[in-house]
Amino acid sequence: CQMLSIKGINTTMGHEQQASMKEKQVLEDLEMHLTKRNTEALFQEQPETGNQYLEDTLLRSYLKTHLPPKVLEEVHQDLERFGNHLLTKIQPLSWECELNPPVFQQYNAWGQRVDHIHTCSAWRRMKEISAEEGLIAEAYEKRYSNWSRLYQAVKLYLFSSFSGGFSCPLAMTDGAAKVIESLGIPASLKNAFDHLTSRDPKKFWTSGQWMTERRGGSDVANGTETVARKQPDGTYCLYGFKWFTSAADSDMTLTLARIADAEGQCVQGSRGLSLFFVRVRDEEGRLNNIQVQRLKNKLGTRQMATAELWLQGARAELISAEGRGVAAISNMLNITRIHNVISAVAYMRRMISLSRDYARKRVAFGKLLKDHPLHMQTIARMEVQVRGAFLLLMEIVRLLGLAETNLASEQEQLLLRLLIPVAKLYTGKQASAVAVEAMESFGGQGYMEDTGLPVILRDTLVLSIWEGTTNILALDVLRSLAKSQGQVMAVFLSTVQKKLELASGIEELSPAVQQTQEAIGSLQEFLAAAGSEQALTMELAARDFSYSLARIYTGRALLMEHAARPDASPTDACAALRWCNQELCPVAVESGRGSYGGGAALQDSALVFGSS
């Protein structure tokens, strides 16, 4: 007889009558199974982060520098608590929102139309948490005067990448509250305002923003077909089709429509648009003469219900002056664009935090990733981008806080008007670029759905589209220049110069100071030359011009200002120097190459469509 041992299993093999071929095959299969079991698992440690507030040294140093000591003491305690809450309670809800997207039920079992949008319990819990944490209320209670808006933005920044997509309805809720506040909180809207800014989860409302129709996009002046018909009681009934309504499960919305006269005629263009307040459902949960056609099948932000809606006599209240809807809703757009910046910076910070932790754990080619210089250079470049974006965000909400408490000078208000579209367009592009680069730092694991990393990438891609694409916002930047008759550029340049003076005496920053001075000189030369050119020149230059404003202001006015603090760290100076190593004024470079003339426009068309 012969003894065969397989992984501790012994059997005696004798002659043919003692062991059949079938038994031998079973033993071979067993050996193969045991061998595979020990080799098929992937042995890599999952990247994790701790308390995002405590780990964010840039955030903490900014707050320490700018907040009054008493305010800093109070918000530090709350932010540390909130950071722990994000890890233990909110992060698991975020993943549940991703795994359980909204479901649309058009009919019930008996054939009755119900148009019900089912959301998961985690999504509903996110709404409750938003109220409990005062994520909207904080900005309107003004407990910390002009610093309240900045404090709210910091909490949203920490919350956004853990929110399971709920940061989007919060953006529109904040925007709706801002519009109502800007109207003086009329008596008819007091109840809505109180719900939007409530800390009570049972009372808290979220708001939608229904502007996009079948003709689509940012051209609301020509794309809005919805008609408002006045009723005997002074209210209106809305009739139309809303093509893209985010957060369709919200409690209320603001929307644009054209008021029909007695003959049923409407004024076309932006002069014909008025702003309306709409309750989506009544007290019993029935839709307000609204039919849901379908939910959108989106690339990202799948956690949130976005729908196509028919308004079939939806009861509404006119809240703007007739024909002044675009002007009235502009406050909402400013707030939602700032929220867009918050999300962009938050997603970048989250991806870099995970990438950094992974570099401490992952071994490749015999050593940890953190010990590979090229890998660390790549992460460092991303870190510089997110630092600049963060400081630009803080600058905007600081200025907004001053404006909301009547403490902003005329120059600061002009600067805010310019920086909002600049920051939105620039950080939207940064976020997707950083997310792609950070995903690559995980190798093949970055491509795996169950790591959650692809979710972040998909959700960042909307940030350069929602609330105005890059080109739309670049043209908005030009409008701000034209409307102020050049004042806004004068304020921009003087503000940069003042902030730069703080860094000019620091030898370590002198290369960055010189590079930025040269960039400003190039920008001024471009503006002087463009002043005598046709409008086509500025339109072709709009994107590069906006990028130049973003890079110059972020590098010169913010990163160097932060690095010039008495308690600045060496990494603060390093970030400023590295930021200024990039091309700070691409508009001047492209202008020198002849990229903006009429001939260039013809060449662009030929390249795109071909020429005979």
PDB file of C-alpha atoms in Angstrom, residues 95-351:
ATOM      1  CA  TRP A  95     -22.649  54.414   1.269  1.00  0.00           C
ATOM      2  CA  GLU A  96     -26.208  53.267   1.890  1.00  0.00           C
ATOM      3  CA  CYS A  97     -27.470  56.205  -0.199  1.00  0.00           C
ATOM      4  CA  GLU A  98     -25.224  55.106  -3.056  1.00  0.00           C
ATOM      5  CA  LEU A  99     -26.376  51.483  -2.863  1.00  0.00           C
ATOM      6  CA  ASN A 100     -30.068  52.434  -2.662  1.00  0.00           C
ATOM      7  CA  PRO A 101     -30.801  55.167  -5.215  1.00  0.00           C
ATOM      8  CA  PRO A 102     -34.314  56.599  -5.544  1.00  0.00           C
ATOM      9  CA  VAL A 103     -36.962  54.516  -7.292  1.00  0.00           C
ATOM     10  CA  PHE A 104     -39.918  55.936  -9.200  1.00  0.00           C
ATOM     11  CA  GLN A 105     -43.334  54.259  -8.853  1.00  0.00           C
ATOM     12  CA  GLN A 106     -45.753  55.688 -11.407  1.00  0.00           C
ATOM     13  CA  TYR A 107     -48.759  53.465 -10.688  1.00  0.00           C
ATOM     14  CA  ASN A 108     -49.915  51.447  -7.707  1.00  0.00           C
ATOM     15  CA  ALA A 109     -51.073  47.844  -7.857  1.00  0.00           C
ATOM     16  CA  TRP A 110     -54.617  48.935  -8.784  1.00  0.00           C
ATOM     17  CA  GLY A 111     -53.609  51.034 -11.762  1.00  0.00           C
ATOM     18  CA  GLN A 112     -53.984  54.372 -10.016  1.00  0.00           C
ATOM     19  CA  ARG A 113     -51.326  56.953 -10.850  1.00  0.00           C
ATOM     20  CA  VAL A 114     -49.335  57.831  -7.752  1.00  0.00           C
ATOM     21  CA  ASP A 115     -46.040  59.263  -9.114  1.00  0.00           C
ATOM     22  CA  HIS A 116     -44.213  58.379  -5.922  1.00  0.00           C
ATOM     23  CA  ILE A 117     -40.437  58.761  -5.611  1.00  0.00           C
ATOM     24  CA  HIS A 118     -39.139  56.287  -3.054  1.00  0.00           C
ATOM     25  CA  THR A 119     -35.941  57.299  -1.255  1.00  0.00           C
ATOM     26  CA  CYS A 120     -34.003  55.147   1.184  1.00  0.00           C
ATOM     27  CA  SER A 121     -34.008  55.611   4.956  1.00  0.00           C
ATOM     28  CA  ALA A 122     -30.385  56.802   4.871  1.00  0.00           C
ATOM     29  CA  TRP A 123     -31.307  59.646   2.512  1.00  0.00           C
ATOM     30  CA  ARG A 124     -34.119  60.705   4.815  1.00  0.00           C
ATOM     31  CA  ARG A 125     -31.766  60.514   7.773  1.00  0.00           C
ATOM     32  CA  MET A 126     -29.336  62.822   5.949  1.00  0.00           C
ATOM     33  CA  LYS A 127     -32.102  65.398   5.822  1.00  0.00           C
ATOM     34  CA  GLU A 128     -32.625  65.105   9.573  1.00  0.00           C
ATOM     35  CA  ILE A 129     -28.895  65.417  10.259  1.00  0.00           C
ATOM     36  CA  SER A 130     -28.707  68.518   8.050  1.00  0.00           C
ATOM     37  CA  ALA A 131     -31.336  70.163  10.236  1.00  0.00           C
ATOM     38  CA  GLU A 132     -29.810  69.012  13.529  1.00  0.00           C
ATOM     39  CA  GLU A 133     -26.364  70.308  12.523  1.00  0.00           C
ATOM     40  CA  GLY A 134     -27.779  73.624  11.317  1.00  0.00           C
ATOM     41  CA  LEU A 135     -26.165  73.254   7.911  1.00  0.00           C
ATOM     42  CA  ILE A 136     -28.550  75.871   6.530  1.00  0.00           C
ATOM     43  CA  ALA A 137     -29.654  77.579   9.745  1.00  0.00           C
ATOM     44  CA  GLU A 138     -26.132  78.592  10.754  1.00  0.00           C
ATOM     45  CA  ALA A 139     -25.836  81.138   7.958  1.00  0.00           C
ATOM     46  CA  TYR A 140     -29.151  82.832   8.772  1.00  0.00           C
ATOM     47  CA  GLU A 141     -29.059  82.852  12.565  1.00  0.00           C
ATOM     48  CA  LYS A 142     -25.877  84.944  12.352  1.00  0.00           C
ATOM     49  CA  ARG A 143     -24.720  83.877  15.812  1.00  0.00           C
ATOM     50  CA  TYR A 144     -21.191  84.882  14.850  1.00  0.00           C
ATOM     51  CA  SER A 145     -22.102  87.959  12.810  1.00  0.00           C
ATOM     52  CA  ASN A 146     -20.069  88.096   9.570  1.00  0.00           C
ATOM     53  CA  TRP A 147     -18.265  84.840  10.453  1.00  0.00           C
ATOM     54  CA  SER A 148     -21.473  82.800  10.439  1.00  0.00           C
ATOM     55  CA  ARG A 149     -21.416  82.244   6.686  1.00  0.00           C
ATOM     56  CA  LEU A 150     -17.796  81.091   6.793  1.00  0.00           C
ATOM     57  CA  TYR A 151     -18.549  78.726   9.673  1.00  0.00           C
ATOM     58  CA  GLN A 152     -21.469  77.256   7.750  1.00  0.00           C
ATOM     59  CA  ALA A 153     -19.219  76.768   4.714  1.00  0.00           C
ATOM     60  CA  VAL A 154     -16.645  74.922   6.823  1.00  0.00           C
ATOM     61  CA  LYS A 155     -19.266  72.502   8.129  1.00  0.00           C
ATOM     62  CA  LEU A 156     -20.565  71.945   4.607  1.00  0.00           C
ATOM     63  CA  TYR A 157     -16.990  71.392   3.413  1.00  0.00           C
ATOM     64  CA  LEU A 158     -16.521  68.650   5.999  1.00  0.00           C
ATOM     65  CA  PHE A 159     -19.967  67.187   5.304  1.00  0.00           C
ATOM     66  CA  SER A 160     -20.045  67.292   1.516  1.00  0.00           C
ATOM     67  CA  SER A 161     -17.932  64.257   0.572  1.00  0.00           C
ATOM     68  CA  PHE A 162     -19.678  62.188   3.275  1.00  0.00           C
ATOM     69  CA  SER A 163     -23.196  63.390   2.465  1.00  0.00           C
ATOM     70  CA  GLY A 164     -24.259  60.699   0.012  1.00  0.00           C
ATOM     71  CA  GLY A 165     -25.234  63.408  -2.466  1.00  0.00           C
ATOM     72  CA  PHE A 166     -27.341  65.367   0.011  1.00  0.00           C
ATOM     73  CA  SER A 167     -25.110  68.415  -0.392  1.00  0.00           C
ATOM     74  CA  CYS A 168     -26.965  69.145  -3.659  1.00  0.00           C
ATOM     75  CA  PRO A 169     -30.449  69.694  -2.161  1.00  0.00           C
ATOM     76  CA  LEU A 170     -28.777  71.689   0.605  1.00  0.00           C
ATOM     77  CA  ALA A 171     -27.278  74.004  -2.012  1.00  0.00           C
ATOM     78  CA  MET A 172     -30.696  74.771  -3.469  1.00  0.00           C
ATOM     79  CA  THR A 173     -32.253  75.044  -0.011  1.00  0.00           C
ATOM     80  CA  ASP A 174     -29.658  77.628   0.975  1.00  0.00           C
ATOM     81  CA  GLY A 175     -30.225  79.434  -2.310  1.00  0.00           C
ATOM     82  CA  ALA A 176     -33.998  79.534  -1.815  1.00  0.00           C
ATOM     83  CA  ALA A 177     -33.601  80.871   1.722  1.00  0.00           C
ATOM     84  CA  LYS A 178     -31.251  83.539   0.401  1.00  0.00           C
ATOM     85  CA  VAL A 179     -33.764  84.641  -2.242  1.00  0.00           C
ATOM     86  CA  ILE A 180     -36.556  84.913   0.328  1.00  0.00           C
ATOM     87  CA  GLU A 181     -34.273  86.833   2.686  1.00  0.00           C
ATOM     88  CA  SER A 182     -33.266  89.203  -0.127  1.00  0.00           C
ATOM     89  CA  LEU A 183     -36.971  89.904  -0.734  1.00  0.00           C
ATOM     90  CA  GLY A 184     -37.319  91.014   2.880  1.00  0.00           C
ATOM     91  CA  ILE A 185     -39.032  87.780   4.001  1.00  0.00           C
ATOM     92  CA  PRO A 186     -42.553  88.858   3.032  1.00  0.00           C
ATOM     93  CA  ALA A 187     -45.377  87.595   5.246  1.00  0.00           C
ATOM     94  CA  SER A 188     -46.528  85.062   2.648  1.00  0.00           C
ATOM     95  CA  LEU A 189     -43.045  83.469   2.599  1.00  0.00           C
ATOM     96  CA  LYS A 190     -42.265  83.671   6.333  1.00  0.00           C
ATOM     97  CA  ASN A 191     -43.485  80.116   6.914  1.00  0.00           C
ATOM     98  CA  ALA A 192     -41.350  78.775   4.057  1.00  0.00           C
ATOM     99  CA  PHE A 193     -38.264  80.651   5.278  1.00  0.00           C
ATOM    100  CA  ASP A 194     -38.718  79.311   8.805  1.00  0.00           C
ATOM    101  CA  HIS A 195     -38.932  75.750   7.461  1.00  0.00           C
ATOM    102  CA  LEU A 196     -35.869  76.152   5.230  1.00  0.00           C
ATOM    103  CA  THR A 197     -33.754  77.472   8.097  1.00  0.00           C
ATOM    104  CA  SER A 198     -35.105  75.227  10.855  1.00  0.00           C
ATOM    105  CA  ARG A 199     -32.962  73.040  13.125  1.00  0.00           C
ATOM    106  CA  ASP A 200     -35.952  70.825  13.865  1.00  0.00           C
ATOM    107  CA  PRO A 201     -35.848  67.700  11.640  1.00  0.00           C
ATOM    108  CA  LYS A 202     -39.641  67.498  11.741  1.00  0.00           C
ATOM    109  CA  LYS A 203     -40.001  71.040  10.386  1.00  0.00           C
ATOM    110  CA  PHE A 204     -36.996  71.280   8.052  1.00  0.00           C
ATOM    111  CA  TRP A 205     -37.705  71.690   4.342  1.00  0.00           C
ATOM    112  CA  THR A 206     -35.471  71.291   1.339  1.00  0.00           C
ATOM    113  CA  SER A 207     -35.995  73.211  -1.885  1.00  0.00           C
ATOM    114  CA  GLY A 208     -35.615  72.475  -5.550  1.00  0.00           C
ATOM    115  CA  GLN A 209     -34.659  74.874  -8.323  1.00  0.00           C
ATOM    116  CA  TRP A 210     -36.657  74.280 -11.489  1.00  0.00           C
ATOM    117  CA  MET A 211     -35.263  76.302 -14.356  1.00  0.00           C
ATOM    118  CA  THR A 212     -34.061  73.906 -17.055  1.00  0.00           C
ATOM    119  CA  GLU A 213     -36.668  73.119 -19.705  1.00  0.00           C
ATOM    120  CA  ARG A 214     -36.695  71.243 -22.997  1.00  0.00           C
ATOM    121  CA  ARG A 215     -34.530  73.780 -24.776  1.00  0.00           C
ATOM    122  CA  GLY A 216     -32.220  73.248 -21.854  1.00  0.00           C
ATOM    123  CA  GLY A 217     -29.268  74.772 -20.133  1.00  0.00           C
ATOM    124  CA  SER A 218     -28.272  78.237 -19.031  1.00  0.00           C
ATOM    125  CA  ASP A 219     -30.182  80.132 -21.711  1.00  0.00           C
ATOM    126  CA  VAL A 220     -33.294  80.518 -19.576  1.00  0.00           C
ATOM    127  CA  ALA A 221     -34.292  83.718 -21.394  1.00  0.00           C
ATOM    128  CA  ASN A 222     -34.975  81.798 -24.602  1.00  0.00           C
ATOM    129  CA  GLY A 223     -35.511  78.325 -23.173  1.00  0.00           C
ATOM    130  CA  THR A 224     -38.326  78.913 -20.678  1.00  0.00           C
ATOM    131  CA  GLU A 225     -41.725  77.903 -22.053  1.00  0.00           C
ATOM    132  CA  THR A 226     -43.659  77.477 -18.785  1.00  0.00           C
ATOM    133  CA  VAL A 227     -46.722  79.725 -18.643  1.00  0.00           C
ATOM    134  CA  ALA A 228     -48.306  81.223 -15.498  1.00  0.00           C
ATOM    135  CA  ARG A 229     -52.033  81.984 -15.549  1.00  0.00           C
ATOM    136  CA  LYS A 230     -53.391  84.293 -12.874  1.00  0.00           C
ATOM    137  CA  GLN A 231     -56.322  83.057 -10.765  1.00  0.00           C
ATOM    138  CA  PRO A 232     -59.132  85.100  -9.175  1.00  0.00           C
ATOM    139  CA  ASP A 233     -57.579  84.722  -5.711  1.00  0.00           C
ATOM    140  CA  GLY A 234     -54.290  86.276  -6.872  1.00  0.00           C
ATOM    141  CA  THR A 235     -52.342  83.030  -7.081  1.00  0.00           C
ATOM    142  CA  TYR A 236     -51.128  81.490 -10.334  1.00  0.00           C
ATOM    143  CA  CYS A 237     -51.352  78.125 -12.056  1.00  0.00           C
ATOM    144  CA  LEU A 238     -48.237  76.978 -13.900  1.00  0.00           C
ATOM    145  CA  TYR A 239     -48.300  74.946 -17.103  1.00  0.00           C
ATOM    146  CA  GLY A 240     -45.144  73.575 -18.664  1.00  0.00           C
ATOM    147  CA  PHE A 241     -42.482  70.894 -18.758  1.00  0.00           C
ATOM    148  CA  LYS A 242     -39.415  70.982 -16.527  1.00  0.00           C
ATOM    149  CA  TRP A 243     -36.724  68.881 -18.150  1.00  0.00           C
ATOM    150  CA  PHE A 244     -34.219  68.621 -15.300  1.00  0.00           C
ATOM    151  CA  THR A 245     -35.373  69.083 -11.710  1.00  0.00           C
ATOM    152  CA  SER A 246     -32.786  68.149  -9.100  1.00  0.00           C
ATOM    153  CA  ALA A 247     -33.931  66.947  -5.677  1.00  0.00           C
ATOM    154  CA  ALA A 248     -37.407  66.177  -7.008  1.00  0.00           C
ATOM    155  CA  ASP A 249     -38.350  64.865  -3.565  1.00  0.00           C
ATOM    156  CA  SER A 250     -37.978  68.345  -2.040  1.00  0.00           C
ATOM    157  CA  ASP A 251     -40.778  70.098  -0.176  1.00  0.00           C
ATOM    158  CA  MET A 252     -40.857  73.277  -2.281  1.00  0.00           C
ATOM    159  CA  THR A 253     -39.180  74.920  -5.216  1.00  0.00           C
ATOM    160  CA  LEU A 254     -38.506  78.235  -6.892  1.00  0.00           C
ATOM    161  CA  THR A 255     -39.139  78.317 -10.619  1.00  0.00           C
ATOM    162  CA  LEU A 256     -39.343  80.683 -13.555  1.00  0.00           C
ATOM    163  CA  ALA A 257     -42.395  81.136 -15.806  1.00  0.00           C
ATOM    164  CA  ARG A 258     -43.943  83.628 -18.225  1.00  0.00           C
ATOM    165  CA  ILE A 259     -47.144  85.344 -17.125  1.00  0.00           C
ATOM    166  CA  ALA A 260     -49.869  85.155 -19.763  1.00  0.00           C
ATOM    167  CA  ASP A 261     -52.011  88.230 -20.325  1.00  0.00           C
ATOM    168  CA  ALA A 262     -55.801  88.201 -20.845  1.00  0.00           C
ATOM    169  CA  GLU A 263     -55.311  87.121 -24.456  1.00  0.00           C
ATOM    170  CA  GLY A 264     -52.924  84.362 -23.425  1.00  0.00           C
ATOM    171  CA  GLN A 265     -49.857  86.129 -24.814  1.00  0.00           C
ATOM    172  CA  CYS A 266     -46.475  86.128 -23.055  1.00  0.00           C
ATOM    173  CA  VAL A 267     -43.504  88.468 -23.259  1.00  0.00           C
ATOM    174  CA  GLN A 268     -40.499  86.636 -24.664  1.00  0.00           C
ATOM    175  CA  GLY A 269     -36.871  86.956 -23.571  1.00  0.00           C
ATOM    176  CA  SER A 270     -35.627  87.571 -20.038  1.00  0.00           C
ATOM    177  CA  ARG A 271     -38.047  90.509 -19.608  1.00  0.00           C
ATOM    178  CA  GLY A 272     -40.925  88.042 -19.683  1.00  0.00           C
ATOM    179  CA  LEU A 273     -39.662  85.830 -16.865  1.00  0.00           C
ATOM    180  CA  SER A 274     -41.031  86.026 -13.323  1.00  0.00           C
ATOM    181  CA  LEU A 275     -40.118  84.023 -10.231  1.00  0.00           C
ATOM    182  CA  PHE A 276     -42.614  81.783  -8.443  1.00  0.00           C
ATOM    183  CA  PHE A 277     -42.774  79.857  -5.180  1.00  0.00           C
ATOM    184  CA  VAL A 278     -44.308  76.381  -5.419  1.00  0.00           C
ATOM    185  CA  ARG A 279     -45.177  73.832  -2.750  1.00  0.00           C
ATOM    186  CA  VAL A 280     -44.485  70.437  -4.325  1.00  0.00           C
ATOM    187  CA  ARG A 281     -47.077  68.536  -2.263  1.00  0.00           C
ATOM    188  CA  ASP A 282     -49.984  69.351  -0.017  1.00  0.00           C
ATOM    189  CA  GLU A 283     -50.254  68.463   3.664  1.00  0.00           C
ATOM    190  CA  GLU A 284     -51.437  64.959   2.775  1.00  0.00           C
ATOM    191  CA  GLY A 285     -48.492  64.324   0.492  1.00  0.00           C
ATOM    192  CA  ARG A 286     -50.358  64.673  -2.812  1.00  0.00           C
ATOM    193  CA  LEU A 287     -48.529  66.342  -5.693  1.00  0.00           C
ATOM    194  CA  ASN A 288     -49.557  69.898  -6.525  1.00  0.00           C
ATOM    195  CA  ASN A 289     -50.958  69.240 -10.023  1.00  0.00           C
ATOM    196  CA  ILE A 290     -47.541  67.907 -10.993  1.00  0.00           C
ATOM    197  CA  GLN A 291     -46.853  64.707 -12.893  1.00  0.00           C
ATOM    198  CA  VAL A 292     -43.496  62.928 -12.764  1.00  0.00           C
ATOM    199  CA  GLN A 293     -42.583  61.661 -16.225  1.00  0.00           C
ATOM    200  CA  ARG A 294     -39.419  59.793 -15.248  1.00  0.00           C
ATOM    201  CA  LEU A 295     -36.241  59.939 -13.185  1.00  0.00           C
ATOM    202  CA  LYS A 296     -33.047  60.903 -14.968  1.00  0.00           C
ATOM    203  CA  ASN A 297     -30.451  58.197 -15.603  1.00  0.00           C
ATOM    204  CA  LYS A 298     -27.334  60.166 -14.647  1.00  0.00           C
ATOM    205  CA  LEU A 299     -23.629  59.379 -14.747  1.00  0.00           C
ATOM    206  CA  GLY A 300     -23.195  60.468 -11.135  1.00  0.00           C
ATOM    207  CA  THR A 301     -25.099  61.943  -8.168  1.00  0.00           C
ATOM    208  CA  ARG A 302     -27.308  58.883  -8.489  1.00  0.00           C
ATOM    209  CA  GLN A 303     -28.225  59.096  -4.815  1.00  0.00           C
ATOM    210  CA  MET A 304     -30.454  62.096  -5.546  1.00  0.00           C
ATOM    211  CA  ALA A 305     -33.728  62.013  -7.455  1.00  0.00           C
ATOM    212  CA  THR A 306     -33.599  64.165 -10.572  1.00  0.00           C
ATOM    213  CA  ALA A 307     -36.790  64.126 -12.622  1.00  0.00           C
ATOM    214  CA  GLU A 308     -38.699  65.351 -15.635  1.00  0.00           C
ATOM    215  CA  LEU A 309     -41.908  67.017 -14.479  1.00  0.00           C
ATOM    216  CA  TRP A 310     -45.128  68.152 -16.110  1.00  0.00           C
ATOM    217  CA  LEU A 311     -46.711  71.167 -14.440  1.00  0.00           C
ATOM    218  CA  GLN A 312     -50.424  70.858 -15.133  1.00  0.00           C
ATOM    219  CA  GLY A 313     -51.852  73.781 -13.239  1.00  0.00           C
ATOM    220  CA  ALA A 314     -49.449  73.708 -10.290  1.00  0.00           C
ATOM    221  CA  ARG A 315     -50.553  76.333  -7.758  1.00  0.00           C
ATOM    222  CA  ALA A 316     -47.865  78.969  -7.305  1.00  0.00           C
ATOM    223  CA  GLU A 317     -47.192  82.364  -5.751  1.00  0.00           C
ATOM    224  CA  LEU A 318     -45.519  85.187  -7.659  1.00  0.00           C
ATOM    225  CA  ILE A 319     -42.627  86.382  -5.497  1.00  0.00           C
ATOM    226  CA  SER A 320     -40.683  88.705  -7.815  1.00  0.00           C
ATOM    227  CA  ALA A 321     -41.802  91.810  -9.601  1.00  0.00           C
ATOM    228  CA  GLU A 322     -43.394  90.809 -12.892  1.00  0.00           C
ATOM    229  CA  GLY A 323     -40.667  90.344 -15.506  1.00  0.00           C
ATOM    230  CA  ARG A 324     -37.887  90.494 -12.880  1.00  0.00           C
ATOM    231  CA  GLY A 325     -37.495  86.779 -12.291  1.00  0.00           C
ATOM    232  CA  VAL A 326     -33.909  86.494 -13.510  1.00  0.00           C
ATOM    233  CA  ALA A 327     -32.765  89.337 -11.263  1.00  0.00           C
ATOM    234  CA  ALA A 328     -34.613  87.849  -8.282  1.00  0.00           C
ATOM    235  CA  ILE A 329     -33.136  84.394  -8.698  1.00  0.00           C
ATOM    236  CA  SER A 330     -29.565  85.668  -9.127  1.00  0.00           C
ATOM    237  CA  ASN A 331     -29.044  85.440  -5.356  1.00  0.00           C
ATOM    238  CA  MET A 332     -29.908  81.763  -5.541  1.00  0.00           C
ATOM    239  CA  LEU A 333     -27.396  81.201  -8.338  1.00  0.00           C
ATOM    240  CA  ASN A 334     -24.626  82.896  -6.369  1.00  0.00           C
ATOM    241  CA  ILE A 335     -25.265  80.655  -3.364  1.00  0.00           C
ATOM    242  CA  THR A 336     -25.527  77.440  -5.381  1.00  0.00           C
ATOM    243  CA  ARG A 337     -22.317  78.288  -7.227  1.00  0.00           C
ATOM    244  CA  ILE A 338     -20.552  78.750  -3.904  1.00  0.00           C
ATOM    245  CA  HIS A 339     -21.893  75.370  -2.806  1.00  0.00           C
ATOM    246  CA  ASN A 340     -20.470  73.972  -6.036  1.00  0.00           C
ATOM    247  CA  VAL A 341     -17.054  75.285  -4.988  1.00  0.00           C
ATOM    248  CA  ILE A 342     -17.503  73.755  -1.524  1.00  0.00           C
ATOM    249  CA  SER A 343     -18.200  70.344  -3.028  1.00  0.00           C
ATOM    250  CA  ALA A 344     -15.267  70.612  -5.431  1.00  0.00           C
ATOM    251  CA  VAL A 345     -12.804  71.398  -2.639  1.00  0.00           C
ATOM    252  CA  ALA A 346     -14.316  68.745  -0.362  1.00  0.00           C
ATOM    253  CA  TYR A 347     -14.030  65.975  -2.961  1.00  0.00           C
ATOM    254  CA  MET A 348     -10.427  66.923  -3.722  1.00  0.00           C
ATOM    255  CA  ARG A 349      -9.518  66.903  -0.046  1.00  0.00           C
ATOM    256  CA  ARG A 350     -11.203  63.544   0.486  1.00  0.00           C
ATOM    257  CA  MET A 351      -9.419  61.871  -2.409  1.00  0.00           C
TER     258      MET A 351
END
